[in-house]
mmCIF file of C-alpha atoms in Angstrom:
data_model
loop_
_atom_site.group_PDB
_atom_site.id
_atom_site.type_symbol
_atom_site.label_atom_id
_atom_site.label_comp_id
_atom_site.label_asym_id
_atom_site.label_seq_id
_atom_site.Cartn_x
_atom_site.Cartn_y
_atom_site.Cartn_z
ATOM 1 C CA UNK D 1 -24.748 -4.043 -19.379
ATOM 2 C CA UNK D 2 -23.938 -6.061 -22.520
ATOM 3 C CA UNK D 3 -26.822 -8.302 -23.501
ATOM 4 C CA UNK D 4 -25.535 -11.548 -21.996
ATOM 5 C CA UNK D 5 -23.211 -12.784 -19.283
ATOM 6 C CA UNK D 6 -20.928 -14.277 -21.935
ATOM 7 C CA UNK D 7 -20.781 -10.977 -23.829
ATOM 8 C CA UNK D 8 -19.977 -9.121 -20.632
ATOM 9 C CA UNK D 9 -17.194 -11.581 -19.846
ATOM 10 C CA UNK D 10 -15.692 -11.010 -23.288
ATOM 11 C CA UNK D 11 -15.682 -7.276 -22.685
ATOM 12 C CA UNK D 12 -13.889 -7.744 -19.395
ATOM 13 C CA UNK D 13 -11.285 -9.871 -21.164
ATOM 14 C CA UNK D 14 -10.743 -6.973 -23.561
ATOM 15 C CA UNK D 15 -10.457 -4.464 -20.720
ATOM 16 C CA UNK D 16 -7.894 -6.657 -19.002
ATOM 17 C CA UNK D 17 -5.852 -7.210 -22.155
ATOM 18 C CA UNK D 18 -5.765 -3.477 -22.893
ATOM 19 C CA UNK D 19 -4.797 -2.681 -19.323
ATOM 20 C CA UNK D 20 -2.012 -5.255 -19.319
ATOM 21 C CA UNK D 21 -0.610 -3.853 -22.566
ATOM 22 C CA UNK D 22 -0.895 -0.225 -21.531
ATOM 23 C CA UNK D 23 0.357 -0.487 -17.964
ATOM 24 C CA UNK D 24 2.974 -3.208 -18.274
ATOM 25 C CA UNK D 25 5.482 -1.047 -16.377
ATOM 26 C CA UNK D 26 3.152 -0.087 -13.526
ATOM 27 C CA UNK D 27 4.721 -0.069 -10.085
ATOM 28 C CA UNK D 28 3.879 -2.845 -7.634
ATOM 29 C CA UNK D 29 1.305 -0.696 -5.825
ATOM 30 C CA UNK D 30 -0.629 -0.060 -9.061
ATOM 31 C CA UNK D 31 -0.308 -3.476 -10.643
ATOM 32 C CA UNK D 32 -2.954 -5.828 -11.993
ATOM 33 C CA UNK D 33 -3.747 -7.100 -8.492
ATOM 34 C CA UNK D 34 -4.606 -3.532 -7.431
ATOM 35 C CA UNK D 35 -6.960 -3.190 -10.387
ATOM 36 C CA UNK D 36 -8.588 -6.542 -9.651
ATOM 37 C CA UNK D 37 -9.295 -5.421 -6.088
ATOM 38 C CA UNK D 38 -10.701 -2.085 -7.246
ATOM 39 C CA UNK D 39 -12.987 -3.828 -9.741
ATOM 40 C CA UNK D 40 -14.299 -6.167 -7.031
ATOM 41 C CA UNK D 41 -14.880 -3.324 -4.575
ATOM 42 C CA UNK D 42 -16.463 -1.128 -7.240
ATOM 43 C CA UNK D 43 -18.959 -3.868 -8.083
ATOM 44 C CA UNK D 44 -19.943 -4.137 -4.428
ATOM 45 C CA UNK D 45 -20.333 -0.389 -3.997
ATOM 46 C CA UNK D 46 -22.245 -0.109 -7.276
ATOM 47 C CA UNK D 47 -24.789 -2.616 -6.018
ATOM 48 C CA UNK D 48 -25.208 -0.652 -2.800
ATOM 49 C CA UNK D 49 -25.609 2.621 -4.701
ATOM 50 C CA UNK D 50 -27.632 1.178 -7.632
ATOM 51 C CA UNK D 51 -24.998 2.596 -9.966
ATOM 52 C CA UNK D 52 -24.807 1.656 -13.639
ATOM 53 C CA UNK D 53 -22.473 -1.320 -14.036
ATOM 54 C CA UNK D 54 -21.923 -0.506 -17.727
ATOM 55 C CA UNK D 55 -20.034 2.548 -16.499
ATOM 56 C CA UNK D 56 -18.558 1.365 -13.210
ATOM 57 C CA UNK D 57 -16.946 -1.876 -14.382
ATOM 58 C CA UNK D 58 -15.080 -0.496 -17.426
ATOM 59 C CA UNK D 59 -13.996 2.571 -15.457
ATOM 60 C CA UNK D 60 -12.686 0.409 -12.616
ATOM 61 C CA UNK D 61 -10.792 -1.824 -15.034
ATOM 62 C CA UNK D 62 -9.261 1.091 -16.933
ATOM 63 C CA UNK D 63 -8.734 3.698 -14.208
ATOM 64 C CA UNK D 64 -4.978 3.050 -14.130
ATOM 65 C CA UNK D 65 -4.428 2.258 -17.810
ATOM 66 C CA UNK D 66 -1.937 5.140 -17.817
ATOM 67 C CA UNK D 67 0.392 5.149 -14.809
ATOM 68 C CA UNK D 68 3.018 7.808 -14.118
ATOM 69 C CA UNK D 69 5.681 7.385 -11.419
ATOM 70 C CA UNK D 70 4.697 8.671 -7.985
ATOM 71 C CA UNK D 71 7.569 11.142 -8.038
ATOM 72 C CA UNK D 72 6.962 12.347 -11.601
ATOM 73 C CA UNK D 73 6.360 16.117 -11.856
ATOM 74 C CA UNK D 74 3.330 15.487 -14.079
ATOM 75 C CA UNK D 75 1.836 12.805 -11.818
ATOM 76 C CA UNK D 76 -1.435 14.754 -11.505
ATOM 77 C CA UNK D 77 -2.035 14.246 -15.233
ATOM 78 C CA UNK D 78 -2.237 10.441 -14.979
ATOM 79 C CA UNK D 79 -6.001 10.194 -14.465
ATOM 80 C CA UNK D 80 -6.760 12.570 -17.335
ATOM 81 C CA UNK D 81 -4.429 10.658 -19.623
ATOM 82 C CA UNK D 82 -6.014 7.368 -18.558
ATOM 83 C CA UNK D 83 -9.473 8.780 -19.281
ATOM 84 C CA UNK D 84 -8.395 9.834 -22.763
ATOM 85 C CA UNK D 85 -6.771 6.474 -23.477
ATOM 86 C CA UNK D 86 -9.846 4.592 -22.229
ATOM 87 C CA UNK D 87 -12.138 6.753 -24.374
ATOM 88 C CA UNK D 88 -10.155 5.984 -27.526
ATOM 89 C CA UNK D 89 -9.905 2.280 -26.726
ATOM 90 C CA UNK D 90 -13.614 1.867 -25.983
ATOM 91 C CA UNK D 91 -14.643 3.814 -29.086
ATOM 92 C CA UNK D 92 -12.313 1.762 -31.294
ATOM 93 C CA UNK D 93 -13.592 -1.489 -29.778
ATOM 94 C CA UNK D 94 -17.229 -0.566 -30.330
ATOM 95 C CA UNK D 95 -18.304 -0.325 -26.702
ATOM 96 C CA UNK D 96 -21.811 1.208 -26.479
ATOM 97 C CA UNK D 97 -21.230 4.892 -27.097
ATOM 98 C CA UNK D 98 -23.887 6.024 -24.632
ATOM 99 C CA UNK D 99 -21.703 4.961 -21.682
ATOM 100 C CA UNK D 100 -18.302 6.221 -22.832
ATOM 101 C CA UNK D 101 -18.539 9.852 -21.620
ATOM 102 C CA UNK D 102 -19.519 8.717 -18.127
ATOM 103 C CA UNK D 103 -16.719 6.131 -18.094
ATOM 104 C CA UNK D 104 -14.249 8.810 -19.146
ATOM 105 C CA UNK D 105 -15.491 11.116 -16.394
ATOM 106 C CA UNK D 106 -15.286 8.390 -13.734
ATOM 107 C CA UNK D 107 -11.675 7.673 -14.637
ATOM 108 C CA UNK D 108 -10.703 11.342 -14.712
ATOM 109 C CA UNK D 109 -12.346 11.908 -11.318
ATOM 110 C CA UNK D 110 -10.855 8.972 -9.443
ATOM 111 C CA UNK D 111 -7.481 10.539 -8.665
ATOM 112 C CA UNK D 112 -6.588 12.079 -5.308
ATOM 113 C CA UNK D 113 -4.063 14.389 -6.957
ATOM 114 C CA UNK D 114 -6.258 15.404 -9.892
ATOM 115 C CA UNK D 115 -8.629 18.351 -10.089
ATOM 116 C CA UNK D 116 -11.794 16.656 -11.391
ATOM 117 C CA UNK D 117 -14.618 16.237 -8.886
ATOM 118 C CA UNK D 118 -16.929 13.214 -9.296
ATOM 119 C CA UNK D 119 -20.314 14.359 -10.583
ATOM 120 C CA UNK D 120 -22.082 11.023 -11.073
ATOM 121 C CA UNK D 121 -22.818 8.165 -8.722
ATOM 122 C CA UNK D 122 -20.659 5.932 -10.929
ATOM 123 C CA UNK D 123 -17.683 8.286 -10.612
ATOM 124 C CA UNK D 124 -18.177 8.398 -6.848
ATOM 125 C CA UNK D 125 -18.212 4.601 -6.685
ATOM 126 C CA UNK D 126 -14.988 4.255 -8.683
ATOM 127 C CA UNK D 127 -13.250 6.935 -6.637
ATOM 128 C CA UNK D 128 -14.267 5.271 -3.375
ATOM 129 C CA UNK D 129 -13.205 1.835 -4.597
ATOM 130 C CA UNK D 130 -9.758 3.105 -5.536
ATOM 131 C CA UNK D 131 -9.315 4.977 -2.252
ATOM 132 C CA UNK D 132 -10.380 1.998 -0.170
ATOM 133 C CA UNK D 133 -7.449 0.102 -1.654
ATOM 134 C CA UNK D 134 -5.145 2.690 -0.053
ATOM 135 C CA UNK D 135 -6.515 1.865 3.406
ATOM 136 C CA UNK D 136 -6.399 -1.082 5.793
ATOM 137 C CA UNK D 137 -3.844 -3.879 5.652
ATOM 138 C CA UNK D 138 -3.460 -3.651 1.884
ATOM 139 C CA UNK D 139 -3.010 0.107 2.161
ATOM 140 C CA UNK D 140 -0.172 -0.337 4.637
ATOM 141 C CA UNK D 141 1.525 -2.827 2.330
ATOM 142 C CA UNK D 142 1.128 -0.560 -0.697
ATOM 143 C CA UNK D 143 2.410 2.478 1.177
ATOM 144 C CA UNK D 144 5.632 0.785 2.222
ATOM 145 C CA UNK D 145 6.058 -0.733 -1.236
ATOM 146 C CA UNK D 146 5.981 2.717 -2.818
ATOM 147 C CA UNK D 147 8.234 4.216 -0.163
ATOM 148 C CA UNK D 148 10.804 1.507 -0.737
ATOM 149 C CA UNK D 149 10.683 1.969 -4.492
ATOM 150 C CA UNK D 150 11.303 5.699 -4.024
ATOM 151 C CA UNK D 151 14.203 4.952 -1.645
ATOM 152 C CA UNK D 152 12.620 7.000 1.131
ATOM 153 C CA UNK D 153 13.549 6.788 4.786
ATOM 154 C CA UNK D 154 11.039 4.769 6.762
ATOM 155 C CA UNK D 155 10.379 7.548 9.289
ATOM 156 C CA UNK D 156 11.815 10.671 10.848
ATOM 157 C CA UNK D 157 13.723 9.424 13.903
ATOM 158 C CA UNK D 158 13.113 12.647 15.844
ATOM 159 C CA UNK D 159 9.341 12.679 15.310
ATOM 160 C CA UNK D 160 8.149 9.476 13.591
ATOM 161 C CA UNK D 161 4.420 10.226 13.891
ATOM 162 C CA UNK D 162 4.344 13.910 12.950
ATOM 163 C CA UNK D 163 3.409 15.014 16.463
ATOM 164 C CA UNK D 164 5.219 18.358 16.217
ATOM 165 C CA UNK D 165 5.828 18.880 12.515
ATOM 166 C CA UNK D 166 4.060 18.879 9.179
ATOM 167 C CA UNK D 167 4.173 15.563 7.291
ATOM 168 C CA UNK D 168 6.826 15.316 4.595
ATOM 169 C CA UNK D 169 5.969 12.262 2.526
ATOM 170 C CA UNK D 170 8.557 13.152 -0.088
ATOM 171 C CA UNK D 171 11.203 12.116 2.467
ATOM 172 C CA UNK D 172 9.540 9.730 4.922
ATOM 173 C CA UNK D 173 7.231 6.851 4.072
ATOM 174 C CA UNK D 174 5.426 6.901 7.409
ATOM 175 C CA UNK D 175 4.516 10.545 6.860
ATOM 176 C CA UNK D 176 2.234 9.474 4.002
ATOM 177 C CA UNK D 177 -0.218 8.104 6.566
ATOM 178 C CA UNK D 178 -0.633 11.636 7.910
ATOM 179 C CA UNK D 179 -0.314 13.544 4.638
ATOM 180 C CA UNK D 180 -2.979 11.490 2.865
ATOM 181 C CA UNK D 181 -4.055 8.036 3.958
ATOM 182 C CA UNK D 182 -5.726 8.794 7.284
ATOM 183 C CA UNK D 183 -7.542 11.696 5.648
ATOM 184 C CA UNK D 184 -9.220 9.506 3.053
ATOM 185 C CA UNK D 185 -12.295 8.502 5.119
ATOM 186 C CA UNK D 186 -13.420 12.147 5.116
ATOM 187 C CA UNK D 187 -13.264 12.214 1.308
ATOM 188 C CA UNK D 188 -15.444 9.176 0.659
ATOM 189 C CA UNK D 189 -18.445 9.785 -1.551
ATOM 190 C CA UNK D 190 -20.740 6.832 -0.770
ATOM 191 C CA UNK D 191 -22.211 5.667 2.517
ATOM 192 C CA UNK D 192 -20.882 2.130 2.152
ATOM 193 C CA UNK D 193 -17.475 3.459 1.155
ATOM 194 C CA UNK D 194 -17.384 5.789 4.145
ATOM 195 C CA UNK D 195 -18.230 2.991 6.553
ATOM 196 C CA UNK D 196 -15.559 0.686 5.170
ATOM 197 C CA UNK D 197 -12.991 3.481 5.037
ATOM 198 C CA UNK D 198 -13.473 4.221 8.729
ATOM 199 C CA UNK D 199 -13.065 0.528 9.560
ATOM 200 C CA UNK D 200 -9.856 0.263 7.548
ATOM 201 C CA UNK D 201 -8.454 3.517 8.927
ATOM 202 C CA UNK D 202 -9.053 2.253 12.467
ATOM 203 C CA UNK D 203 -6.919 -0.793 11.652
ATOM 204 C CA UNK D 204 -4.169 1.489 10.338
ATOM 205 C CA UNK D 205 -4.232 3.533 13.546
ATOM 206 C CA UNK D 206 -3.928 0.359 15.612
ATOM 207 C CA UNK D 207 -0.913 -0.597 13.498
ATOM 208 C CA UNK D 208 0.648 2.815 14.072
ATOM 209 C CA UNK D 209 0.071 2.478 17.812
ATOM 210 C CA UNK D 210 1.870 -0.854 17.791
ATOM 211 C CA UNK D 211 4.674 0.601 15.711
ATOM 212 C CA UNK D 212 4.972 3.461 18.188
ATOM 213 C CA UNK D 213 5.360 0.945 21.024
ATOM 214 C CA UNK D 214 8.150 -0.855 19.198
ATOM 215 C CA UNK D 215 9.982 2.300 18.168
ATOM 216 C CA UNK D 216 9.745 3.736 21.669
ATOM 217 C CA UNK D 217 11.127 0.523 23.144
ATOM 218 C CA UNK D 218 14.098 0.432 20.788
#
């Protein structure tokens, strides 16, 4: 970590300023508040896993410094592009070079839709922190925010909860719970992340049960 608390705070100010400039058009589910939550969660997981904060904190701040629309055909490239942008920014700013490759890897590996597997504990922490923000109450809110922005139908009226069909989250927002979100606990890389993911997923299932009651009664 930079040699003093003040120096570290200055670096975080730089990360935030770069993020705000790069991702000014980010959708509401990938905005600055999302990044702030991921940074906070990543710090907590890093402490549990004794991961290197010099890698985890910059990677958490910069993991979404390049954001592509959810329905963009090249969406899977976002994490790789963010990793490249973060590498160039950190090198230009004079961040300690020894940490930059691991930061780049952690950013590239965080994405659910990408093809880079996390190979370091720091990358696993950042991936878990980002995925936890897709679960629980905040995950529900983010899911419906994205669905609304994409002008999707809320659910399939004939089979809202994918009981007898494959999920189609290109058409129905609720299907995203079954296509991705409820599968996330099985993808968690850290013990603390796995425990929290299961807790948040249980809340989401209780919400879906309540929603089922209300839809059935309509």
